[in-house]
């Protein structure tokens, strides 16, 4: 979409970078941002110098100065003329105005053009449109330009779709970056809600898709296991961008601002809990998005001590149960084992494939031919591997990530145990029962002296009493007695489950 008559983004570059500029303009086009580029905006017979001068001085909403090895190598270029005009205009503008934006097509430095008042061009924040950064940086650029455009602005969800249409997008990184940019900017919360809602709908469409679970699975037993594992990876691919956004929100949002993410997790769990006809393994697998989201929220909150956020995201929501009239706590319905209840080999194949970089079939064969022993906790091993990239900024050291993963597992186990005990304490039906199923890597790791989070939490409670941070945030109903009862019961169940593994 070019618009030389109206306001536009002026793109300044050298001809050798035409391919990168084509991609940049495709992003602008898809985002409904009018741009001015010499190749498409100049017609036969135009007085091109005058046209360029007018396009910069009279019509530019934003001036994009694109730098690369090619531009730096030129002693003379028309780009330098354009940039000279742009600097003259920028000097007339009030401090802090966003107009001149450097764009890098490689790792080279932004030239230090004199902007006046002691400023140089390299002082301005630049955009990197190369390598793995291109998608999130392109989304950030589009968002910035939309802010300058005002009433013409696209929402974050539309921005993501536009960038994804124009370039090869790492959707996870784009969603994460957009969440970071908008989370603490109140005027953009509606856009952020739309972005989260878009990701939620993508997942819900898969959970509620009857064709997806109807089967039949084909081939040998090994073939069927691989098909179920591939289906699980498809669900993970769909929910991963939401989890990336959730990881940011759980750490940095206030508890009051978490409604979009809390409602999303609840909708995943509740939708998966509805009856459906089809292949049992695929029907059960619908619980995977809710379980993965719950673990993401738990790990992000526990590692950052965001106990209020943990309460809002995971302990307050309840879901309708298909087997009894009363609503059940979310953490009692969702757990690591439900998505793979009748597919014992699938989580082993997923974990081995992910951890050791094998194809699913090759990973499965190593188990079936007994070349490799099975994991003690295969779901947790896969989950630990799958979530690692989402937490690399929060927990860059592997040892810290491992330890916090254990703590999150155990805290979710303690909280779900408390919710079960609380429900049973008021039950009038003698047949009511239940216990936590949030057990994982921490079982074998505690046995091998990697630390015992149950003991750690128990010691914290004994030392701090009612001042223990989870209690002050309203977890365990704010009751020291409830927390102690949950620890005692979960410890007993933890020990029982651990013994069954050896």
CSV table of C-alpha atoms in Angstrom, one decimal, residues 59-380:
chain,number,residue,atom,x,y,z
A,59,UNK,CA,4.5,13.5,4.2
A,60,UNK,CA,6.5,11.4,6.5
A,61,UNK,CA,4.9,10.0,9.7
A,62,UNK,CA,8.1,8.0,10.3
A,63,UNK,CA,11.5,7.9,8.6
A,64,UNK,CA,13.1,4.4,8.5
A,65,UNK,CA,16.9,4.6,7.9
A,66,UNK,CA,18.0,1.1,6.9
A,67,UNK,CA,21.7,0.2,7.5
A,68,UNK,CA,23.8,-2.8,6.4
A,69,UNK,CA,27.3,-3.7,5.3
A,70,UNK,CA,26.2,-2.5,1.9
A,71,UNK,CA,25.2,1.0,3.1
A,72,UNK,CA,28.3,1.4,5.3
A,73,UNK,CA,30.6,0.5,2.4
A,74,UNK,CA,29.4,3.3,0.2
A,75,UNK,CA,31.3,6.6,0.3
A,76,UNK,CA,28.5,8.3,-1.6
A,77,UNK,CA,24.8,7.3,-1.9
A,78,UNK,CA,21.3,8.7,-2.4
A,79,UNK,CA,20.5,7.3,1.0
A,80,UNK,CA,23.0,9.7,2.5
A,81,UNK,CA,21.2,12.6,0.8
A,82,UNK,CA,17.9,11.3,2.2
A,83,UNK,CA,19.3,10.9,5.6
A,84,UNK,CA,20.8,14.4,5.5
A,85,UNK,CA,17.3,15.8,4.8
A,86,UNK,CA,15.8,13.6,7.5
A,87,UNK,CA,18.3,14.9,10.1
A,88,UNK,CA,17.5,18.5,9.2
A,89,UNK,CA,13.8,17.8,9.8
A,90,UNK,CA,14.4,15.8,13.0
A,91,UNK,CA,16.4,18.7,14.5
A,92,UNK,CA,13.2,20.9,14.2
A,93,UNK,CA,11.1,18.4,16.1
A,94,UNK,CA,10.5,18.6,19.9
A,95,UNK,CA,12.6,16.3,22.1
A,96,UNK,CA,11.2,12.8,22.6
A,97,UNK,CA,9.2,12.6,19.3
A,98,UNK,CA,9.3,9.3,17.6
A,99,UNK,CA,10.1,9.9,13.9
A,100,UNK,CA,13.6,8.9,12.9
A,101,UNK,CA,14.0,5.1,13.4
A,102,UNK,CA,17.3,3.3,12.5
A,103,UNK,CA,16.8,-0.2,11.1
A,104,UNK,CA,19.7,-2.7,11.0
A,105,UNK,CA,19.9,-5.5,8.5
A,106,UNK,CA,23.0,-7.0,10.1
A,107,UNK,CA,25.1,-6.8,13.3
A,108,UNK,CA,27.0,-3.6,12.2
A,109,UNK,CA,26.9,-0.4,14.1
A,110,UNK,CA,24.4,2.4,13.4
A,111,UNK,CA,26.4,5.4,12.0
A,112,UNK,CA,26.9,8.3,14.3
A,113,UNK,CA,25.2,11.0,12.3
A,114,UNK,CA,25.1,14.3,14.2
A,115,UNK,CA,21.5,15.1,15.3
A,116,UNK,CA,22.4,18.3,17.1
A,117,UNK,CA,22.2,19.1,20.8
A,118,UNK,CA,24.9,16.5,21.6
A,119,UNK,CA,22.9,13.7,20.1
A,120,UNK,CA,23.9,11.2,17.4
A,121,UNK,CA,21.8,8.7,15.4
A,122,UNK,CA,23.2,5.7,17.3
A,123,UNK,CA,21.6,7.2,20.5
A,124,UNK,CA,18.2,6.3,19.1
A,125,UNK,CA,16.8,2.9,19.7
A,126,UNK,CA,17.1,0.8,16.6
A,127,UNK,CA,15.2,-2.2,15.1
A,128,UNK,CA,17.0,-5.4,14.1
A,129,UNK,CA,15.4,-7.0,11.0
A,130,UNK,CA,17.7,-10.0,10.6
A,131,UNK,CA,18.2,-13.4,12.1
A,132,UNK,CA,15.9,-14.9,14.7
A,133,UNK,CA,15.0,-11.4,15.9
A,134,UNK,CA,13.2,-10.4,12.7
A,135,UNK,CA,9.6,-11.4,13.7
A,136,UNK,CA,9.4,-9.9,17.2
A,137,UNK,CA,11.3,-6.8,16.1
A,138,UNK,CA,9.0,-6.4,13.1
A,139,UNK,CA,6.0,-6.6,15.4
A,140,UNK,CA,7.6,-4.1,17.7
A,141,UNK,CA,8.2,-1.7,14.8
A,142,UNK,CA,4.7,-2.1,13.5
A,143,UNK,CA,3.3,-1.4,17.0
A,144,UNK,CA,5.4,1.7,17.3
A,145,UNK,CA,4.3,3.0,13.9
A,146,UNK,CA,0.7,2.3,14.8
A,147,UNK,CA,1.2,4.4,17.9
A,148,UNK,CA,2.4,7.3,15.7
A,149,UNK,CA,-0.6,6.8,13.4
A,150,UNK,CA,-3.1,7.1,16.2
A,151,UNK,CA,-6.6,6.4,14.9
A,152,UNK,CA,-5.3,4.1,12.1
A,153,UNK,CA,-3.7,1.8,14.7
A,154,UNK,CA,-4.1,-2.0,14.4
A,155,UNK,CA,-4.6,-4.1,17.5
A,156,UNK,CA,-1.9,-6.4,18.7
A,157,UNK,CA,-3.7,-9.5,17.4
A,158,UNK,CA,-4.0,-8.0,14.0
A,159,UNK,CA,-0.3,-7.0,14.1
A,160,UNK,CA,0.7,-10.5,14.9
A,161,UNK,CA,-1.3,-11.9,12.0
A,162,UNK,CA,0.1,-9.2,9.6
A,163,UNK,CA,3.7,-10.0,10.6
A,164,UNK,CA,3.1,-13.7,10.4
A,165,UNK,CA,1.7,-13.2,6.9
A,166,UNK,CA,4.7,-11.3,5.7
A,167,UNK,CA,7.7,-13.1,7.3
A,168,UNK,CA,8.6,-16.5,8.7
A,169,UNK,CA,7.4,-15.9,12.3
A,170,UNK,CA,8.4,-17.4,15.6
A,171,UNK,CA,4.9,-16.9,17.0
A,172,UNK,CA,6.1,-17.6,20.5
A,173,UNK,CA,8.6,-14.8,20.6
A,174,UNK,CA,6.3,-12.3,18.9
A,175,UNK,CA,3.4,-13.0,21.4
A,176,UNK,CA,5.9,-12.8,24.3
A,177,UNK,CA,7.3,-9.5,23.1
A,178,UNK,CA,3.9,-8.0,22.5
A,179,UNK,CA,2.8,-9.0,26.0
A,180,UNK,CA,5.8,-7.4,27.5
A,181,UNK,CA,5.2,-4.2,25.6
A,182,UNK,CA,1.5,-3.9,26.4
A,183,UNK,CA,1.2,-5.4,29.9
A,184,UNK,CA,2.2,-2.3,31.8
A,185,UNK,CA,0.7,0.2,29.4
A,186,UNK,CA,-3.0,0.7,30.5
A,187,UNK,CA,-4.2,2.3,27.3
A,188,UNK,CA,-3.2,-0.8,25.4
A,189,UNK,CA,-4.8,-3.4,27.7
A,190,UNK,CA,-7.7,-3.9,25.4
A,191,UNK,CA,-5.3,-4.7,22.6
A,192,UNK,CA,-3.5,-7.2,24.9
A,193,UNK,CA,-6.8,-8.8,25.9
A,194,UNK,CA,-7.5,-9.2,22.1
A,195,UNK,CA,-4.1,-10.8,21.6
A,196,UNK,CA,-4.6,-13.3,24.4
A,197,UNK,CA,-8.1,-14.0,23.2
A,198,UNK,CA,-6.8,-14.8,19.7
A,199,UNK,CA,-4.4,-17.3,21.1
A,200,UNK,CA,-7.0,-18.9,23.3
A,201,UNK,CA,-9.4,-19.3,20.4
A,202,UNK,CA,-6.7,-21.1,18.4
A,203,UNK,CA,-6.3,-23.7,21.2
A,204,UNK,CA,-10.1,-24.0,22.0
A,205,UNK,CA,-10.8,-24.8,18.3
A,206,UNK,CA,-8.4,-27.8,18.5
A,207,UNK,CA,-9.8,-29.0,21.9
A,208,UNK,CA,-13.4,-28.9,20.7
A,209,UNK,CA,-12.7,-30.3,17.2
A,210,UNK,CA,-14.6,-33.6,17.0
A,211,UNK,CA,-12.8,-34.6,13.8
A,212,UNK,CA,-9.5,-34.3,15.5
A,213,UNK,CA,-10.3,-37.1,18.0
A,214,UNK,CA,-12.6,-39.4,16.0
A,215,UNK,CA,-9.7,-41.4,14.5
A,216,UNK,CA,-9.2,-44.1,13.6
A,217,UNK,CA,-5.5,-44.5,14.3
A,218,UNK,CA,-3.9,-46.6,11.6
A,219,UNK,CA,-1.0,-49.0,11.2
A,220,UNK,CA,0.9,-51.1,13.8
A,221,UNK,CA,0.9,-50.4,17.5
A,222,UNK,CA,4.1,-48.4,17.0
A,223,UNK,CA,2.5,-46.4,14.3
A,224,UNK,CA,-0.5,-45.5,16.5
A,225,UNK,CA,1.8,-44.4,19.4
A,226,UNK,CA,3.7,-42.1,17.0
A,227,UNK,CA,0.4,-40.7,15.7
A,228,UNK,CA,-0.8,-39.9,19.2
A,229,UNK,CA,2.6,-38.3,20.1
A,230,UNK,CA,2.4,-36.2,16.9
A,231,UNK,CA,-1.0,-35.0,17.9
A,232,UNK,CA,0.3,-34.1,21.4
A,233,UNK,CA,3.1,-32.0,19.8
A,234,UNK,CA,0.5,-30.2,17.6
A,235,UNK,CA,-1.4,-29.2,20.7
A,236,UNK,CA,1.7,-28.1,22.4
A,237,UNK,CA,2.6,-26.0,19.3
A,238,UNK,CA,-0.8,-24.4,19.5
A,239,UNK,CA,-0.7,-23.6,23.2
A,240,UNK,CA,3.0,-22.6,23.5
A,241,UNK,CA,2.4,-18.9,22.4
A,242,UNK,CA,-0.3,-18.5,25.0
A,243,UNK,CA,2.1,-20.0,27.6
A,244,UNK,CA,4.7,-17.5,26.6
A,245,UNK,CA,2.3,-14.7,27.2
A,246,UNK,CA,1.2,-16.3,30.5
A,247,UNK,CA,4.8,-16.6,31.7
A,248,UNK,CA,5.2,-12.9,31.3
A,249,UNK,CA,1.9,-12.0,32.9
A,250,UNK,CA,2.3,-14.3,35.8
A,251,UNK,CA,5.5,-12.6,36.8
A,252,UNK,CA,4.7,-8.9,36.1
A,253,UNK,CA,1.0,-8.3,36.1
A,254,UNK,CA,-1.0,-7.5,39.2
A,255,UNK,CA,-3.4,-10.1,40.4
A,256,UNK,CA,-6.3,-7.9,39.4
A,257,UNK,CA,-5.0,-7.8,35.8
A,258,UNK,CA,-4.8,-11.5,35.3
A,259,UNK,CA,-8.4,-12.2,34.3
A,260,UNK,CA,-7.7,-13.0,30.6
A,261,UNK,CA,-5.1,-15.6,31.4
A,262,UNK,CA,-7.1,-17.1,34.4
A,263,UNK,CA,-10.2,-17.4,32.2
A,264,UNK,CA,-8.1,-19.0,29.4
A,265,UNK,CA,-6.7,-21.7,31.6
A,266,UNK,CA,-10.2,-22.4,33.0
A,267,UNK,CA,-11.6,-22.6,29.5
A,268,UNK,CA,-8.9,-25.1,28.4
A,269,UNK,CA,-9.6,-27.4,31.4
A,270,UNK,CA,-13.4,-27.1,31.2
A,271,UNK,CA,-13.6,-27.7,27.5
A,272,UNK,CA,-11.4,-30.8,27.8
A,273,UNK,CA,-13.5,-32.1,30.6
A,274,UNK,CA,-16.6,-32.4,28.5
A,275,UNK,CA,-17.6,-35.8,27.1
A,276,UNK,CA,-16.5,-36.6,23.6
A,277,UNK,CA,-16.6,-39.6,21.3
A,278,UNK,CA,-13.5,-40.8,19.6
A,279,UNK,CA,-10.1,-42.5,20.2
A,280,UNK,CA,-9.6,-42.6,23.9
A,281,UNK,CA,-6.0,-41.5,23.7
A,282,UNK,CA,-6.9,-38.5,21.6
A,283,UNK,CA,-9.9,-37.6,23.7
A,284,UNK,CA,-7.7,-37.6,26.9
A,285,UNK,CA,-5.1,-35.6,25.2
A,286,UNK,CA,-7.4,-32.6,25.0
A,287,UNK,CA,-6.4,-32.0,28.7
A,288,UNK,CA,-2.8,-31.2,27.6
A,289,UNK,CA,-3.2,-27.4,27.0
A,290,UNK,CA,-4.8,-26.9,30.4
A,291,UNK,CA,-2.2,-29.0,32.2
A,292,UNK,CA,0.7,-27.3,30.4
A,293,UNK,CA,-0.7,-23.8,31.1
A,294,UNK,CA,-1.2,-24.7,34.8
A,295,UNK,CA,2.4,-25.8,35.1
A,296,UNK,CA,3.6,-22.6,33.2
A,297,UNK,CA,1.6,-20.4,35.7
A,298,UNK,CA,2.9,-22.4,38.7
A,299,UNK,CA,6.5,-22.2,37.7
A,300,UNK,CA,6.4,-18.5,36.8
A,301,UNK,CA,4.7,-17.6,40.0
A,302,UNK,CA,6.6,-19.9,42.4
A,303,UNK,CA,10.0,-18.9,41.0
A,304,UNK,CA,9.1,-15.2,41.4
A,305,UNK,CA,7.3,-15.5,44.7
A,306,UNK,CA,4.1,-14.1,43.1
A,307,UNK,CA,1.7,-15.9,45.4
A,308,UNK,CA,-1.3,-13.6,44.8
A,309,UNK,CA,-1.0,-14.3,41.1
A,310,UNK,CA,-0.8,-18.1,41.8
A,311,UNK,CA,-4.0,-17.9,43.8
A,312,UNK,CA,-5.9,-16.0,41.0
A,313,UNK,CA,-4.6,-18.2,38.2
A,314,UNK,CA,-4.9,-21.7,39.7
A,315,UNK,CA,-6.6,-22.0,43.1
A,316,UNK,CA,-9.7,-19.7,42.8
A,317,UNK,CA,-11.0,-21.0,39.4
A,318,UNK,CA,-13.4,-24.0,39.5
A,319,UNK,CA,-14.7,-26.0,36.6
A,320,UNK,CA,-17.8,-28.1,35.9
A,321,UNK,CA,-17.2,-31.8,36.5
A,322,UNK,CA,-18.8,-34.3,34.2
A,323,UNK,CA,-19.3,-36.9,36.9
A,324,UNK,CA,-20.8,-34.9,39.8
A,325,UNK,CA,-22.9,-31.8,40.1
A,326,UNK,CA,-20.6,-29.8,42.3
A,327,UNK,CA,-17.9,-27.7,40.6
A,328,UNK,CA,-14.3,-28.8,41.3
A,329,UNK,CA,-11.1,-26.8,41.8
A,330,UNK,CA,-9.2,-26.5,38.6
A,331,UNK,CA,-6.1,-28.1,40.0
A,332,UNK,CA,-8.1,-31.2,41.0
A,333,UNK,CA,-9.3,-31.7,37.4
A,334,UNK,CA,-6.1,-30.9,35.6
A,335,UNK,CA,-2.9,-32.8,36.4
A,336,UNK,CA,0.1,-34.3,34.5
A,337,UNK,CA,-1.3,-37.8,34.1
A,338,UNK,CA,-4.8,-37.2,32.7
A,339,UNK,CA,-3.7,-36.2,29.1
A,340,UNK,CA,-1.9,-39.6,28.8
A,341,UNK,CA,-4.1,-41.9,30.8
A,342,UNK,CA,-4.3,-44.7,28.3
A,343,UNK,CA,-1.2,-43.9,26.2
A,344,UNK,CA,1.6,-45.1,28.4
A,345,UNK,CA,4.4,-45.0,25.8
A,346,UNK,CA,3.5,-41.6,24.3
A,347,UNK,CA,5.1,-39.4,27.1
A,348,UNK,CA,8.2,-41.6,27.0
A,349,UNK,CA,8.5,-41.1,23.3
A,350,UNK,CA,7.9,-37.3,23.7
A,351,UNK,CA,10.4,-37.0,26.5
A,352,UNK,CA,13.2,-39.0,24.8
A,353,UNK,CA,12.6,-37.3,21.4
A,354,UNK,CA,12.8,-33.8,23.0
A,355,UNK,CA,15.6,-34.4,25.5
A,356,UNK,CA,17.8,-36.4,23.1
A,357,UNK,CA,16.9,-34.8,19.8
A,358,UNK,CA,15.5,-37.9,18.1
A,359,UNK,CA,12.6,-38.4,15.8
A,360,UNK,CA,9.5,-39.7,17.6
A,361,UNK,CA,9.7,-43.1,15.9
A,362,UNK,CA,13.4,-43.5,16.6
A,363,UNK,CA,12.8,-42.5,20.2
A,364,UNK,CA,10.0,-45.0,20.6
A,365,UNK,CA,12.0,-47.9,19.1
A,366,UNK,CA,14.7,-47.4,21.7
A,367,UNK,CA,12.1,-48.1,24.4
A,368,UNK,CA,10.3,-51.0,22.6
A,369,UNK,CA,13.6,-52.7,21.7
A,370,UNK,CA,14.8,-52.1,25.3
A,371,UNK,CA,17.8,-50.0,24.2
A,372,UNK,CA,16.8,-47.4,26.7
A,373,UNK,CA,15.1,-47.8,30.1
A,374,UNK,CA,11.8,-45.9,30.6
A,375,UNK,CA,11.6,-42.7,32.5
A,376,UNK,CA,10.4,-42.7,36.1
A,377,UNK,CA,8.3,-39.6,35.4
A,378,UNK,CA,8.0,-39.3,31.6
A,379,UNK,CA,5.3,-36.6,31.5
A,380,UNK,CA,7.3,-34.4,33.8
